[in-house]
Coordinates of C-alpha atoms in Angstrom, one line a residue:
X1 CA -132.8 -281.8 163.4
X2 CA -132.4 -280.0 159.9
X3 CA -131.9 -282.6 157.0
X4 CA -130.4 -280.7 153.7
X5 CA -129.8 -282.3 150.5
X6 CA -125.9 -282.5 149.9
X7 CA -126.3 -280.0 146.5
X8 CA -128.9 -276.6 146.3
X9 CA -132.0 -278.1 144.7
X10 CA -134.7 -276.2 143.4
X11 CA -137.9 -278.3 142.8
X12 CA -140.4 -276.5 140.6
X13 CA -143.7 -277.8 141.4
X14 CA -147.8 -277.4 139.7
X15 CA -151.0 -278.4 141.4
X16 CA -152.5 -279.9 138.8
X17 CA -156.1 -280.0 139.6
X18 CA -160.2 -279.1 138.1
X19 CA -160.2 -275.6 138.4
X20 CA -162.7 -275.5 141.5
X21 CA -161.1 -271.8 142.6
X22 CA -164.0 -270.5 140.1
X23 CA -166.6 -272.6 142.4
X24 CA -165.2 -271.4 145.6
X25 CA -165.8 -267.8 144.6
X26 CA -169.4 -267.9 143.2
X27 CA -168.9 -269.0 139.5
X28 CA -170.8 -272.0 139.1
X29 CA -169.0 -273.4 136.0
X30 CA -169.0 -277.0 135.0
X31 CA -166.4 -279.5 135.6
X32 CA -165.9 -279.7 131.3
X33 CA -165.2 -276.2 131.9
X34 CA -162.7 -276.4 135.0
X35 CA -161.0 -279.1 133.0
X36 CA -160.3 -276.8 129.8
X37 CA -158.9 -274.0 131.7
X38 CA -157.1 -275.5 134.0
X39 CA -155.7 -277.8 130.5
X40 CA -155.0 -274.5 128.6
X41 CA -152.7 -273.1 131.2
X42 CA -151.0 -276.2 131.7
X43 CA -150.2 -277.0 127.9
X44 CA -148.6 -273.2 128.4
X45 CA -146.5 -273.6 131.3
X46 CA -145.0 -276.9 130.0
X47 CA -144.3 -274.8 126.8
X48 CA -142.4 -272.6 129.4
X49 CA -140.5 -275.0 131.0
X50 CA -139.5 -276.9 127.7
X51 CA -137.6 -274.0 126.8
X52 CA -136.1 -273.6 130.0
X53 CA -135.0 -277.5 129.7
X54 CA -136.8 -277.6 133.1
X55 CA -138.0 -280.4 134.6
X56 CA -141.2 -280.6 137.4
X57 CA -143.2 -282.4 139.3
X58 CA -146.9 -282.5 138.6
X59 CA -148.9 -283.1 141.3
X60 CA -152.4 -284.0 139.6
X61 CA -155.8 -285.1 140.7
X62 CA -156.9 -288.2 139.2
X63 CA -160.2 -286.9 138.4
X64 CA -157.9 -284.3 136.5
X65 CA -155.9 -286.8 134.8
X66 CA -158.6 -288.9 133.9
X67 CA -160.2 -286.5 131.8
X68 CA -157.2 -285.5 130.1
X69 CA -155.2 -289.2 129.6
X70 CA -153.3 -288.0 126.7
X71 CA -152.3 -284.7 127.7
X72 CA -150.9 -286.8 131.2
X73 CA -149.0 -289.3 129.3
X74 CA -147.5 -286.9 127.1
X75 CA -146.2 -284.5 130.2
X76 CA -145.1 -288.1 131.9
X77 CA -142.1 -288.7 129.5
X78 CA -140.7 -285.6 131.1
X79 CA -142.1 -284.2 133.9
X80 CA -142.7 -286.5 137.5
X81 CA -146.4 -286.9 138.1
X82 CA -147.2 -287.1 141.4
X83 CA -150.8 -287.5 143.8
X84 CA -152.6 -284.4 144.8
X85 CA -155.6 -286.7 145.1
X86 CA -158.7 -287.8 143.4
X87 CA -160.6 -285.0 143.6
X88 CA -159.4 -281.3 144.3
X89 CA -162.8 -280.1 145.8
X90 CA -162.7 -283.7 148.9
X91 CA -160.8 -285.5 150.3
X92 CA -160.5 -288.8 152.4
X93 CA -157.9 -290.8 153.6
X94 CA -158.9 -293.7 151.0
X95 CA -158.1 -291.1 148.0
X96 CA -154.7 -291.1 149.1
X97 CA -154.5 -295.1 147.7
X98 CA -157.1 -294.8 144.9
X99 CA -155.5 -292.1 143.4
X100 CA -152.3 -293.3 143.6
X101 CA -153.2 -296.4 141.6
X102 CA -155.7 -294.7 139.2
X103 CA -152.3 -292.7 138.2
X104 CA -150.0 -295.5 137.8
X105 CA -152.4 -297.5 136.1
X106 CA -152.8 -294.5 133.7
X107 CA -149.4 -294.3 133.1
X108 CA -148.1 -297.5 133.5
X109 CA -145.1 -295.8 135.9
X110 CA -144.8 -295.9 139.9
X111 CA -146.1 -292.7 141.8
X112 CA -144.5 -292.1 144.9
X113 CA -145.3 -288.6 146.2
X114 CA -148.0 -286.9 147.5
X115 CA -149.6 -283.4 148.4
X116 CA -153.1 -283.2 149.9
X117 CA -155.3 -279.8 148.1
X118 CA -154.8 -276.8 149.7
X119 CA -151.9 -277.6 151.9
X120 CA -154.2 -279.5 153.8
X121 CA -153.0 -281.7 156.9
X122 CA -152.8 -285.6 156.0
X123 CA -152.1 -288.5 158.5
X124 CA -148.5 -289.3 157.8
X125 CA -149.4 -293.3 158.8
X126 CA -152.3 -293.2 156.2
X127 CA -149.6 -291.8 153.4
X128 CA -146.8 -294.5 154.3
X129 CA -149.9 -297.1 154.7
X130 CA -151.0 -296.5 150.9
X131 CA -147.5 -296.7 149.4
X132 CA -146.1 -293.1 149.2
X133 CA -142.3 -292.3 149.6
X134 CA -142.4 -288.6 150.6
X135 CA -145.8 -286.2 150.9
X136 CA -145.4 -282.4 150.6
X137 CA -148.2 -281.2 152.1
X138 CA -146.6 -279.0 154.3
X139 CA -146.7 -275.1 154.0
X140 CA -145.0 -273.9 157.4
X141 CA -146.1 -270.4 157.8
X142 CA -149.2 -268.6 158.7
X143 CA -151.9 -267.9 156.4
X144 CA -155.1 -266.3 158.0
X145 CA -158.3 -268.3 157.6
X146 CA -156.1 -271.5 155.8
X147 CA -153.6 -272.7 158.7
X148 CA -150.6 -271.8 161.5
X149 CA -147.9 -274.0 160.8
X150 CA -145.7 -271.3 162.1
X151 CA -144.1 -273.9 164.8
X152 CA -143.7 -276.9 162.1
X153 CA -139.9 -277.9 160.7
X154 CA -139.1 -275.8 157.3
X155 CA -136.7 -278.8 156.2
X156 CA -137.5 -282.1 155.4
X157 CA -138.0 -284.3 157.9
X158 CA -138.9 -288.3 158.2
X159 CA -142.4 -288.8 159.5
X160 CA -143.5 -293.0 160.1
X161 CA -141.2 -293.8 157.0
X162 CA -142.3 -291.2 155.3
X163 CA -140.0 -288.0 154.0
X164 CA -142.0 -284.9 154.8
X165 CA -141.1 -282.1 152.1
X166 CA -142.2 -278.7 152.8
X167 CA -142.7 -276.0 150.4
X168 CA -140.7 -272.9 150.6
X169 CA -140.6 -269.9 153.2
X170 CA -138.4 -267.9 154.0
X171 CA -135.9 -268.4 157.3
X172 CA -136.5 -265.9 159.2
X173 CA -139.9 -264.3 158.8
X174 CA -141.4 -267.4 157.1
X175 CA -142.9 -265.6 154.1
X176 CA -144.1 -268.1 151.9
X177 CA -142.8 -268.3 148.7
X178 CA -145.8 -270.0 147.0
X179 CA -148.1 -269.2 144.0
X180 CA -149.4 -265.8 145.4
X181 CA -146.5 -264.5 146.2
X182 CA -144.9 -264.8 143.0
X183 CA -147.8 -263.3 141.9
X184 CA -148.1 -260.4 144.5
X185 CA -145.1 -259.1 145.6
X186 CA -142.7 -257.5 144.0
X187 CA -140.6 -259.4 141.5
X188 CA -137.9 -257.8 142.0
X189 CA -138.3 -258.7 146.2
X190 CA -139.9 -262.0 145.3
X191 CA -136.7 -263.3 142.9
X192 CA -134.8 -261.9 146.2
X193 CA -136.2 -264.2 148.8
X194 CA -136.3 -266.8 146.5
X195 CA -132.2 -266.6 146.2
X196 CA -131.9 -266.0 150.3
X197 CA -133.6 -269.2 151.2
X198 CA -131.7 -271.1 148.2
X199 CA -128.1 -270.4 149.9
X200 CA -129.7 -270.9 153.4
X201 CA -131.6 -274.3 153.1
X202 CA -130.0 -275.7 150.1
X203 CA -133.3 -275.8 148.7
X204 CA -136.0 -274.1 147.2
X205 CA -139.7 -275.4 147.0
X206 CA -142.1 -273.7 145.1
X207 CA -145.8 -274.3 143.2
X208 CA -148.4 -273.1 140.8
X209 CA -151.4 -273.7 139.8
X210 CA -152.1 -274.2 135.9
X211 CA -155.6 -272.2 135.8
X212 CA -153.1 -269.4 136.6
X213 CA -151.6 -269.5 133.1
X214 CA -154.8 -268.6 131.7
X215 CA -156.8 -265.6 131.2
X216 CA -158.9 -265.3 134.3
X217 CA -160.5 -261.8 133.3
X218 CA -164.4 -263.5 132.8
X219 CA -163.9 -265.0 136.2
X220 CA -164.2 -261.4 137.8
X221 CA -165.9 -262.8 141.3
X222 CA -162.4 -264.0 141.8
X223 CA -160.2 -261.6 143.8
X224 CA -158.0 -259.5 141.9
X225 CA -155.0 -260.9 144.4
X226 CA -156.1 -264.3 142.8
X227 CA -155.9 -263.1 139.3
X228 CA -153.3 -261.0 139.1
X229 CA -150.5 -261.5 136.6
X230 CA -152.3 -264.2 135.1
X231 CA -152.2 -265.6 131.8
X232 CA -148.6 -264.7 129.5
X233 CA -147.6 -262.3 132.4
X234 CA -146.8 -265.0 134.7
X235 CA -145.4 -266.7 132.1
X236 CA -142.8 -264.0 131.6
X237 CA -142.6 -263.9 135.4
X238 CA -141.9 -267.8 135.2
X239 CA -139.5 -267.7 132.8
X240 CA -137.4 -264.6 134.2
X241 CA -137.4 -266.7 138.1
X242 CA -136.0 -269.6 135.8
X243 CA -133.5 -267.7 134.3
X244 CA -132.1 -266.2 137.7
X245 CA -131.9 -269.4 139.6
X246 CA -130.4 -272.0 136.9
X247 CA -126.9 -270.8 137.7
X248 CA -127.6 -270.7 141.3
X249 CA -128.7 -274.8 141.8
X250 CA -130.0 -277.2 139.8
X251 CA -133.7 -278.2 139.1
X252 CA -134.7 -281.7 139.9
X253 CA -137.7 -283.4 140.7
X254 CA -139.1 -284.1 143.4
X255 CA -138.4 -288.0 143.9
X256 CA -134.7 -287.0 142.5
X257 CA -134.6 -284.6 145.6
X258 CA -136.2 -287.2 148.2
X259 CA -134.1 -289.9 146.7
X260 CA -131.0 -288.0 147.5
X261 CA -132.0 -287.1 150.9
X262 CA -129.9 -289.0 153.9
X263 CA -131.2 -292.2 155.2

């Protein structure tokens, strides 16, 4: 059964990661270099949101964090940093603990969420096992060559004592609402969808990618669907989506939206 969160809550999320997209498309930059775009884009989009007043919820590789300790503790005091975790490129079930704790003993704070790179599928025992209070790993639609999660629950959901938060799609036709959609479609159509699914679900689940905020015109193996609207275009793109949906719910974090979730 559906579980909604009593007020429309609009969780504004970034994969905060080594920017390995390069790698996976035939640039063979190295990881100094993934580490200072993907840094660039997210000093920009934090720049964003501070003038929004928006708060988000970083989910960041240790390995990511790690190399940028200052930068991490600075976005802490405002933003909720979460696990996406150690490495962007592997994973393994231990990563889920180790990253965790490499985080909170970075920052000195609890980390309770989780989401695995690339949407990937994660043992919901292993998550509740290393200490997690919610894992959004969940992208419940259809992308060809990724996953079919057509059949899975677009609401959160318990899973082993674990709440299971799934990014956005739409209701009916289950267009994701993700990072290349924003990009891609329309804005016009995209802020649209965006609004439908806020007054159906209650809430509205969406992420980025900081190496999207950056120029990404010397990566030009990288498919122009991929690049598109990158750098201070998508910031204006950011900032207009922000605009449209402040009077329409409120923007939380993540944990605020779990905590508030029925036991």
């Amino acid at each position: 059964m559906a579980t909604h969160h009593p007020e429309r809550s609009i969780l504004f999320t970034v994969d905060v990661e080594e920017f390995d997209t390069a790698l996976e498309f035939g640039h063979a930059i190295p990881l100094s270099e993934q580490v200072a775009v993907s840094t660039r884009g997210l000093i920009s989009l934090n720049q964003q949101l501070e003038s929004n007043n928006v708060r988000a919820t970083l989910f960041t590789t240790a390995n990511y964090a790690l190399h940028e300790p200052v930068l991490m503790g600075q976005l802490a005091a405002r933003h909720e940093i979460a696990s996406h975790g150690y490495y962007h490129t592997t994973f393994e079930p231990a990563d889920l603990l180790t990253s965790r704790l490499a985080l909170e003993e970075l920052l000195g704070r609890p980390v309770t969420g989780f989401r695995r790179a690339r949407m990937g599928y994660v043992n919901p025992v292993d998550v509740q096992q290393a200490g997690y209070q919610y894992n959004s790993s969940l992208h419940p639609t259809w992308l060809p060559g990724r996953y079919n999660h057509w059949g899975e629950p677009r609401h959160p959901f318990r899973e082993s004592g674990v709440w299971q938060i799934p990014a956005s799609v739409t209701p009916s036709l289950r267009l994701p609402l993700f990072w290349l959609s924003l990009k891609n479609f329309p804005f016009a159509l995209y802020k649209q969808l965006c609004r439908q699914t806020l007054r159906s679900d209650g809430f509205l689940n969406l992420y980025v990618h900081p190496w999207e905020f950056t120029d990404l015109a010397a990566y030009d193996q990288i498919p122009a669907y991929v690049r598109r609207h990158s750098s201070g275009l998508l910031l204006d793109r950011v900032d207009a989506l922000v605009q449209d949906l402040k009077g329409r719910g409120e923007f939380m974090t993540m944990q605020e939206f779990a905590e508030g979730l029925p036991r």
